[in-house]
Coordinates of C-alpha atoms in Angstrom, one line a residue:
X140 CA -20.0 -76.6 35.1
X141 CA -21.3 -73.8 37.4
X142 CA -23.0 -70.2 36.8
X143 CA -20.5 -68.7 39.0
X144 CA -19.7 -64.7 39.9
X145 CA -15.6 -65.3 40.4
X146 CA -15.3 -64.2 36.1
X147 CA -17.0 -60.8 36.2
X148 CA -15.4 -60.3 39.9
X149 CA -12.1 -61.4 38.3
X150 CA -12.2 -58.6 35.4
X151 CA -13.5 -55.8 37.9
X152 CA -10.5 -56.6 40.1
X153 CA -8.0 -56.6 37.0
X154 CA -9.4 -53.2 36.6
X155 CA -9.0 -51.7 39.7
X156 CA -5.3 -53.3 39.7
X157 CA -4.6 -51.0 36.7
X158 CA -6.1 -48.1 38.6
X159 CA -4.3 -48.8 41.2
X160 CA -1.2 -49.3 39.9
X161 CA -1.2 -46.5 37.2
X162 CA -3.2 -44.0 39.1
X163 CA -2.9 -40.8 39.2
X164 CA -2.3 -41.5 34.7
X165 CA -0.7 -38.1 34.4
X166 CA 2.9 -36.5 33.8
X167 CA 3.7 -39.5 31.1
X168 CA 6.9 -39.1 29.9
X169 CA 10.0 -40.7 28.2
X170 CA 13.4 -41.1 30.1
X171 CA 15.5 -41.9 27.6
X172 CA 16.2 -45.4 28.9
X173 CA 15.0 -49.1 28.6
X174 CA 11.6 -49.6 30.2
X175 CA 12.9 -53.0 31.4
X176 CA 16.0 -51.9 33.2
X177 CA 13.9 -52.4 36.4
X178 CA 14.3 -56.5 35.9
X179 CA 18.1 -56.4 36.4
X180 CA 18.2 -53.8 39.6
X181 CA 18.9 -55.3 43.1
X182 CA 16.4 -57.3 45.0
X183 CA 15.7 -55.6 47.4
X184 CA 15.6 -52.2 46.2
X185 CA 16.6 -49.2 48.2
X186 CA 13.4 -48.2 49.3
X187 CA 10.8 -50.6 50.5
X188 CA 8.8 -51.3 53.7
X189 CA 6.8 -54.1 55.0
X190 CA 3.9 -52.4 54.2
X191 CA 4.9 -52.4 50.5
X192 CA 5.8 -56.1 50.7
X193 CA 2.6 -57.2 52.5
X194 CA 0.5 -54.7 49.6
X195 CA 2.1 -56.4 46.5
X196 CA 1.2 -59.9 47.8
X197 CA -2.3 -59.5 49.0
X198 CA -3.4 -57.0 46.6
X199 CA -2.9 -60.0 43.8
X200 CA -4.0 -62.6 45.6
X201 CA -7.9 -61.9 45.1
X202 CA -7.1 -62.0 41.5
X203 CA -5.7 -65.5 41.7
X204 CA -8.2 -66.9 43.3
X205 CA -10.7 -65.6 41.3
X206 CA -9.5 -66.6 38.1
X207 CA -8.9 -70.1 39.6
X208 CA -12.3 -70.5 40.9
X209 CA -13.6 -68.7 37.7
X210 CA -11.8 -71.7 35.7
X211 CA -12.8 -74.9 37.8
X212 CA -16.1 -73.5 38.3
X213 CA -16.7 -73.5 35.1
X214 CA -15.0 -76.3 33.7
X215 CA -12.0 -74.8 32.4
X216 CA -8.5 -76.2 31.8
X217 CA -6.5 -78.5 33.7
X218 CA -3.1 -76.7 35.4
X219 CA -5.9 -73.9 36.2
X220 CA -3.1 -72.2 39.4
X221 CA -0.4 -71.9 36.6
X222 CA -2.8 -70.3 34.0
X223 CA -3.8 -67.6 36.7
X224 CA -0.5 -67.4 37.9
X225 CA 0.8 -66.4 34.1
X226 CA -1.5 -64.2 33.5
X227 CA -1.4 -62.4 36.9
X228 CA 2.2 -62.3 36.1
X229 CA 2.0 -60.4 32.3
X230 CA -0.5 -58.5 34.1
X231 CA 2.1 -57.1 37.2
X232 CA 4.8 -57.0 34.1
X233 CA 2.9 -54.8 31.9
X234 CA 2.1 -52.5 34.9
X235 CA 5.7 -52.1 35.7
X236 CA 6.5 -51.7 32.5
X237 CA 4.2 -48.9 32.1
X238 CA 5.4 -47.1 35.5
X239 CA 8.6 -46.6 34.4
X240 CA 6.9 -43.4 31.8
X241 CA 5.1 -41.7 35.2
X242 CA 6.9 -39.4 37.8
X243 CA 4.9 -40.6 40.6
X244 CA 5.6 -44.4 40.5
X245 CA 8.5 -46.6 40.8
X246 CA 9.1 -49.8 38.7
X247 CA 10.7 -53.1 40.4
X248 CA 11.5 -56.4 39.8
X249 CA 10.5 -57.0 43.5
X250 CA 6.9 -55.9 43.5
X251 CA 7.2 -57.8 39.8
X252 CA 7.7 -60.9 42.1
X253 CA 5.7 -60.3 44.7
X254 CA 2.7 -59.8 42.7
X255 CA 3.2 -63.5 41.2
X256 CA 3.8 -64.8 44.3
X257 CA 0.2 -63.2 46.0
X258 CA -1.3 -64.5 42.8
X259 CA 0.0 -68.1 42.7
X260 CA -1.1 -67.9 46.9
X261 CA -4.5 -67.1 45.9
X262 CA -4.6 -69.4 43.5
X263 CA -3.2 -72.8 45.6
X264 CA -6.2 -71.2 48.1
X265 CA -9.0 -71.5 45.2
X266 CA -7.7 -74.8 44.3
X267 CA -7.8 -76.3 47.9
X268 CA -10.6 -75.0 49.0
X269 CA -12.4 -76.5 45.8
X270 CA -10.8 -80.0 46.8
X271 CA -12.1 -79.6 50.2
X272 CA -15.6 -78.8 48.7
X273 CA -15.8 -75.3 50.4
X274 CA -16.8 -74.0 47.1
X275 CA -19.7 -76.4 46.7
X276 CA -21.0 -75.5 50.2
X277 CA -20.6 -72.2 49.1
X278 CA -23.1 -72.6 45.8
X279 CA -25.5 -74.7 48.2
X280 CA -25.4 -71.4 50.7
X281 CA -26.0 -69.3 47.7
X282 CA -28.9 -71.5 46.5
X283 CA -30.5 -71.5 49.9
X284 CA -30.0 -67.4 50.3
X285 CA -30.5 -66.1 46.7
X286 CA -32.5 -66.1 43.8
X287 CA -31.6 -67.6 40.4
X288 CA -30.2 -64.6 39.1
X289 CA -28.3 -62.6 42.2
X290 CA -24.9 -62.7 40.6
X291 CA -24.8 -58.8 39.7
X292 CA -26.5 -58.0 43.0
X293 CA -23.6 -60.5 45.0
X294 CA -21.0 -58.7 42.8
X295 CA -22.0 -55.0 43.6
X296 CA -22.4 -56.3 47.6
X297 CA -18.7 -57.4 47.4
X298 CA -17.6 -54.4 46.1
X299 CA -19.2 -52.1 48.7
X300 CA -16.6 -52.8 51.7
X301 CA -14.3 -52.3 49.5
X302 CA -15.6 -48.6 48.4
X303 CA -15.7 -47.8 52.4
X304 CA -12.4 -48.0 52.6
X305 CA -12.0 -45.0 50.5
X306 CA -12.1 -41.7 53.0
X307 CA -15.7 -40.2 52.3
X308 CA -16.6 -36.9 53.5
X309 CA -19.5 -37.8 55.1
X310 CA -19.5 -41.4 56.5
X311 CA -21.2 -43.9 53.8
X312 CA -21.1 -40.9 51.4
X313 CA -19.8 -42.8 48.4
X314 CA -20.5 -41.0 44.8
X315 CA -20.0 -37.4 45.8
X316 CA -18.4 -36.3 42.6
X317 CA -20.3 -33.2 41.5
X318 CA -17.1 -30.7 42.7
X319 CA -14.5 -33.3 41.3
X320 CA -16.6 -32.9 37.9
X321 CA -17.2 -29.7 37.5
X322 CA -13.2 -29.1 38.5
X323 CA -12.1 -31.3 35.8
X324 CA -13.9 -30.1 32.9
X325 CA -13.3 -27.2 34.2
X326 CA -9.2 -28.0 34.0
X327 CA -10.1 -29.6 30.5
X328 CA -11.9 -27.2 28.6
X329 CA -9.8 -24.3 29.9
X330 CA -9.3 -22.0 27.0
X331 CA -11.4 -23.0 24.8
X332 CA -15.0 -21.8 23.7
X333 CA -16.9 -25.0 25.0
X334 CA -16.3 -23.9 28.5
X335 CA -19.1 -21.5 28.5
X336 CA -21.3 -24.8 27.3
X337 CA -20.6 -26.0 31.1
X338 CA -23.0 -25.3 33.6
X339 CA -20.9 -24.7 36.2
X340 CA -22.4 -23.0 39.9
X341 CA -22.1 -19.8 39.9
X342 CA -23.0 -19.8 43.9
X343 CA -21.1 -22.6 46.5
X344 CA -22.4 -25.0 47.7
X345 CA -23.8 -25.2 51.1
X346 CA -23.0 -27.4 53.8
X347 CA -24.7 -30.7 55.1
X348 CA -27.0 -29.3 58.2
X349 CA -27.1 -32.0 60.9
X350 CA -30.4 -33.5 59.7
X351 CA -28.8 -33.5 56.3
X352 CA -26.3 -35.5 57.7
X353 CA -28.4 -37.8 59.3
X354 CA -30.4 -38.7 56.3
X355 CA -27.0 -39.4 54.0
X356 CA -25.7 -41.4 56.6
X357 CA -29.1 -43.5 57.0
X358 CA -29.8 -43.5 52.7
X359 CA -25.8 -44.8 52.6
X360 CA -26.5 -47.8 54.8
X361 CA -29.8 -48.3 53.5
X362 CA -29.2 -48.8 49.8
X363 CA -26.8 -52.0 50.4
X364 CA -29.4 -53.2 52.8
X365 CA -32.0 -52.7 50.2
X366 CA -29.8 -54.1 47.3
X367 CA -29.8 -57.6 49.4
X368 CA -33.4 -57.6 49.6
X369 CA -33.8 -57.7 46.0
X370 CA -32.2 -61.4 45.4
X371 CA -32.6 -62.4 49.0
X372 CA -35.0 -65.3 49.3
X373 CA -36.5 -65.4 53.0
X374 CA -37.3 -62.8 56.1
X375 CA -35.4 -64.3 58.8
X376 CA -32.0 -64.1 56.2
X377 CA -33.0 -60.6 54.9
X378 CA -32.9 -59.9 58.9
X379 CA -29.4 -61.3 59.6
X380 CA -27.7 -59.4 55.8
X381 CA -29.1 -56.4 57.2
X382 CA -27.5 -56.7 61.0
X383 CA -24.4 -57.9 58.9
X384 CA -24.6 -54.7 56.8
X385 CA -24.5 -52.5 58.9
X386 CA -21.4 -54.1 61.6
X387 CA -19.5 -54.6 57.8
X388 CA -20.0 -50.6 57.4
X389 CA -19.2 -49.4 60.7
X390 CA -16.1 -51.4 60.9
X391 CA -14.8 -50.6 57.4
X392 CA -15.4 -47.0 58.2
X393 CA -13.2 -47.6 61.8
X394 CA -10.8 -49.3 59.8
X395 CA -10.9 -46.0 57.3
X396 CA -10.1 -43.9 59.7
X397 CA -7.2 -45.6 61.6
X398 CA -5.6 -46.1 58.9
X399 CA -5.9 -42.7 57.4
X400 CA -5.2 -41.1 61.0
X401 CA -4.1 -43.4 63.3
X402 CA -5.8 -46.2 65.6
X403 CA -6.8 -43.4 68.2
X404 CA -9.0 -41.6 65.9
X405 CA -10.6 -44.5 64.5
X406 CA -14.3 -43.4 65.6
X407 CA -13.8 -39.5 65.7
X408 CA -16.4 -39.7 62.8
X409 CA -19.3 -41.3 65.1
X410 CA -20.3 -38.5 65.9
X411 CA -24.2 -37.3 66.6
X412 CA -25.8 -37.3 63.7
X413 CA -24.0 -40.9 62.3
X414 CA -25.1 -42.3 65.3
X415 CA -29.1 -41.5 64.3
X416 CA -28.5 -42.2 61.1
X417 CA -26.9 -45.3 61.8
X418 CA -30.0 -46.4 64.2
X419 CA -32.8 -44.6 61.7
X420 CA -31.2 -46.8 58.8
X421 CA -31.1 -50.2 61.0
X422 CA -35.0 -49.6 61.9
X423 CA -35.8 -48.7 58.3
X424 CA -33.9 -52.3 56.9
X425 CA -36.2 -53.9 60.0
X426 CA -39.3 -52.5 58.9
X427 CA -39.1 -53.4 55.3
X428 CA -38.1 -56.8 56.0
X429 CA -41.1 -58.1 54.4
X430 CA -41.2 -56.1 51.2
X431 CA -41.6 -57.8 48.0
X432 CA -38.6 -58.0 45.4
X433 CA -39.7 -55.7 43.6
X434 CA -41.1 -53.0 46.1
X435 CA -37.7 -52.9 47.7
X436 CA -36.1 -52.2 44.1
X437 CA -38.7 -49.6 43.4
X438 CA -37.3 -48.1 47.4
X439 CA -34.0 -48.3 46.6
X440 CA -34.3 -46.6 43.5
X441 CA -36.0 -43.5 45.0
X442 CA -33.4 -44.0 48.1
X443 CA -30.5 -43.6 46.2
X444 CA -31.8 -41.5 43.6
X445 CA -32.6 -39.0 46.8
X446 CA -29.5 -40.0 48.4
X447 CA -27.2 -38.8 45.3
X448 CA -28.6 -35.8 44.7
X449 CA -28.7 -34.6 48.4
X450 CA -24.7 -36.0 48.9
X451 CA -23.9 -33.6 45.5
X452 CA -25.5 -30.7 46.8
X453 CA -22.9 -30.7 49.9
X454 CA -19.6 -29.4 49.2
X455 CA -16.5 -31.5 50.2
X456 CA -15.2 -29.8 53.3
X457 CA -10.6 -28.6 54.1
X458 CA -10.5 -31.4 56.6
X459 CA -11.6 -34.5 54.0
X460 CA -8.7 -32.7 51.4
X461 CA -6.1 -33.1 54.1
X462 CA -7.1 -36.6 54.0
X463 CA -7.2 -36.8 50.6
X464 CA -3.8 -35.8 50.4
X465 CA -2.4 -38.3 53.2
X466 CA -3.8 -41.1 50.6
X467 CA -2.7 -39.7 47.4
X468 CA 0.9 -38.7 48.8
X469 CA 1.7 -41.3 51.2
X470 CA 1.7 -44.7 51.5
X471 CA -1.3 -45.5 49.9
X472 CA -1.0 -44.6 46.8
X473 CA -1.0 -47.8 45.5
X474 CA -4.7 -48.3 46.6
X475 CA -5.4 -44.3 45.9
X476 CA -6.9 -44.5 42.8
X477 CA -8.8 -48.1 43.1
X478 CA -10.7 -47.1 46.4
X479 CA -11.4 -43.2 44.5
X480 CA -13.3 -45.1 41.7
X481 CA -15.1 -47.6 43.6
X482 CA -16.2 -44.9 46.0
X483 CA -17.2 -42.9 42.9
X484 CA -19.2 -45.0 40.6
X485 CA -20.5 -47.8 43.1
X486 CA -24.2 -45.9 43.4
X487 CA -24.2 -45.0 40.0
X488 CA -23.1 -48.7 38.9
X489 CA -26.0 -49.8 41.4
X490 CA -28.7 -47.7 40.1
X491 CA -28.1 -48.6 36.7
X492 CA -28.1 -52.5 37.9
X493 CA -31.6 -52.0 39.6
X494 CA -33.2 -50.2 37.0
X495 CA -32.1 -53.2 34.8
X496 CA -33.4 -55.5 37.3
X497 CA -36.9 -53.8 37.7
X498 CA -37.5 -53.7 33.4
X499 CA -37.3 -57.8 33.6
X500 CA -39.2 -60.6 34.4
X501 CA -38.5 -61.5 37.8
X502 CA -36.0 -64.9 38.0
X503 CA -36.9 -66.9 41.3

C-alpha cells in the first residue's frame, strides 16, 4: 500500500464532472415524460459533432485512471478497471438522467456510452502503466522532488492548468469574483429586506492601470511558483518547476485563446504589460530560489492575499463577456461550468491550504 494523491484527485474530478455536466443548474423543470427515454433513442442522435464525441471520451478518462490508480495504489480490490468503469458508468447515467429536467442540456444514450468507454480507456491506461512500473518511478520521482507531506500542494498544482483554461480577464487572473457576487446576491435577495444588509458599491470599479496589470499578471504566475517551493526539496529542482511554471501558463493561456477565438488570435493577450509581468514574475521565482519552506509560505500568503484583493478591485471589462458568452453558449458548455469554478475558488482553496500548512509542524 501507497500514500498516494489519485483518491482526493479522483473526488475533485467527480465534482467538476457534475459541474460540468449540470452547469448552468437553473430552469429545472418536468416534461411530462420518462427521464430514461434517452436509452432507447438512435445511436447516433441527430445532432452531434466530433468535438462532442472526442469531449465525452476524454473528459471521463481522467476519472478512470484515477480511481484505478487510487485502488492499486492503495491495495484495493482485484478487477480494479471494472470497479472504475461501473462506477464511472452510474456516474454518466445519473447525469443524463438529471439533464433531461434542464432546458439547456440534452440527454443521450451516446454520450451515456461514450463516457464508459473514456473511463474504461483510462482505466486499461492506469492498470498498464502500473504493470510496466511507471507508477513506481513515479512515487520514486516524487520522493526525490517532494517532501513527506506534498499531496495537497501536488493536488492544487494539477489543478492550476486546468483553471487557465478558463477565459480570465486579465491573463493568470483566476478568482476575480467580487462583480459575480455582488450580482448574485444581488439577483437573490431581490425583494426582500435583507438586501439593504448587502454592501454592495455604490461607485464602479475602476480599471486595471498598466502597472496594475503588470503586477496581477506577475502575483498570478508567482503564487504557483511559490506553492512548489513549499514541498519542493532542493534548489536546482525548485529552479526547473519554476521555468516549467511559467511555459505550462503561457501555453494554457495560448491554448485559451485559440480556442475561445480562433488559432490566429492565440497571443492577442501578450500584450505589454503581460510581457513584464511575465519576465518580473520569472526573476522574482529566480531570486527566491533559496527561500526556506516556510518563508516562501509566509510570501505566498502576502502574494496572493495582495494579488486577490487588487484582481477584485478591477472590474470585468464588454470584451471578456463576449467571451464569456462564446463558452457558455457554444460548444463548450460542457466544460463551462468546470473551468468557471476552478478559475474561481483555486486562490481561495490555495490560501486556505497554506495557512493550514504554515500552523503545523513542518513534515520533511
Amino acid at each position: 500500500m501507497h500514500k498516494t494523491s489519485a483518491w482526493p484527485l479522483a473526488l475533485i474530478y467527480a465534482v467538476l464532472v457534475v459541474f460540468a455536466s449540470l452547469f448552468p443548474f437553473d430552469g429545472w423543470r418536468a416534461q411530462g415524460i420518462d427521464p430514461l427515454v434517452f436509452l432507447l433513442a438512435r445511436i447516433p442522435p441527430p445532432y452531434w459533432s466530433g468535438f462532442d464525441l472526442a469531449t465525452n471520451v476524454v473528459g471521463y478518462a481522467p476519472l478512470g485512471f484515477l480511481l484505478v490508480l487510487g485502488m492499486l495504489r492503495s491495495g484495493g480490490p482485484r478487477g480494479a478497471v471494472w470497479l472504475a468503469t461501473l462506477a464511472g458508468g452510474l456516474l454518466s447515467l445519473c447525469m443524463e438522467f438529471l439533464q433531461i429536467y434542464l432546458p439547456r442540456r440534452v440527454p443521450s444514450n451516446l454520450d451515456l456510452l461514450l463516457n464508459i468507454g473514456g473511463t474504461l480507456a483510462g482505466g486499461l491506461i492506469a492498470a498498464l502503466l502500473e504493470r510496466l512500473g511507471a507508477i513506481d518511478r513515479w512515487s520514486d520521482f516524487k520522493g526525490r522532488w517532494f517532501v513527506q507531506d506534498a499531496s495537497g500542494a501536488i493536488v492544487l498544482l494539477a489543478l492550476w492548468p486546468l483553471a487557465l483554461l478558463f477565459p480570465a480577464a486579465v491573463p493568470f487572473g483566476l478568482g476575480q469574483v467580487l462583480e459575480r457576487l455582488e450580482a448574485a446576491l444581488t439577483e437573490l435577495l431581490a425583494d426582500t429586506p435583507f438586501l439593504e444588509w448587502v454592501p454592495l458599491r455604490e461607485v464602479a470599479l475602476d480599471p486595471l492601470s498598466p502597472s496594475g496589470e503588470v503586477l496581477c499578471v506577475t502575483l498570478g504566475l508567482l503564487t504557483p511558483c511559490l506553492l512548489g517551493y513549499c514541498v519542493i526539496r532542493s534548489l536546482g529542482r525548485r529552479a526547473l518547476f519554476a521555468l516549467g511554471v511559467v511555459a505550462v501558463g503561457i501555453t494554457l493561456t495560448a491554448l485559451s485563446a485559440a480556442l475561445s477565438w480562433g488559432p490566429v488570435h492565440a497571443w492577442e493577450w501578450m500584450g505589454v504589460p503581460t510581457r513584464v509581468g511575465v519576465w518580473a514574475a520569472l526573476a522574482l521565482a529566480l531570486l527566491m530560489l533559496a527561500l526556506p519552506r516556510r518563508a516562501c509560505a509566509a510570501v505566498l500568503l502576502v502574494a496572493l492575499a495582495w494579488y486577490l484583493v487588487l484582481l477584485n478591485q478591477a472590474p470585468t471589462s464588454a470584451y471578456f463577456a463576449q467571451t464569456l458568452q462564446i463558452w457558455e453558449q457554444g460548444r463548450f458548455i460542457r466544460f463551462y461550468g468546470l473551468g468557471q469554478w476552478l478559475g474561481w475558488l483555486w486562490p481561495y482553496v490555495t490560501l486556505l491550504y497554506v495557512l493550514f500548512r504554515v500552523s503545523r509542524r513542518e513534515v520533511h
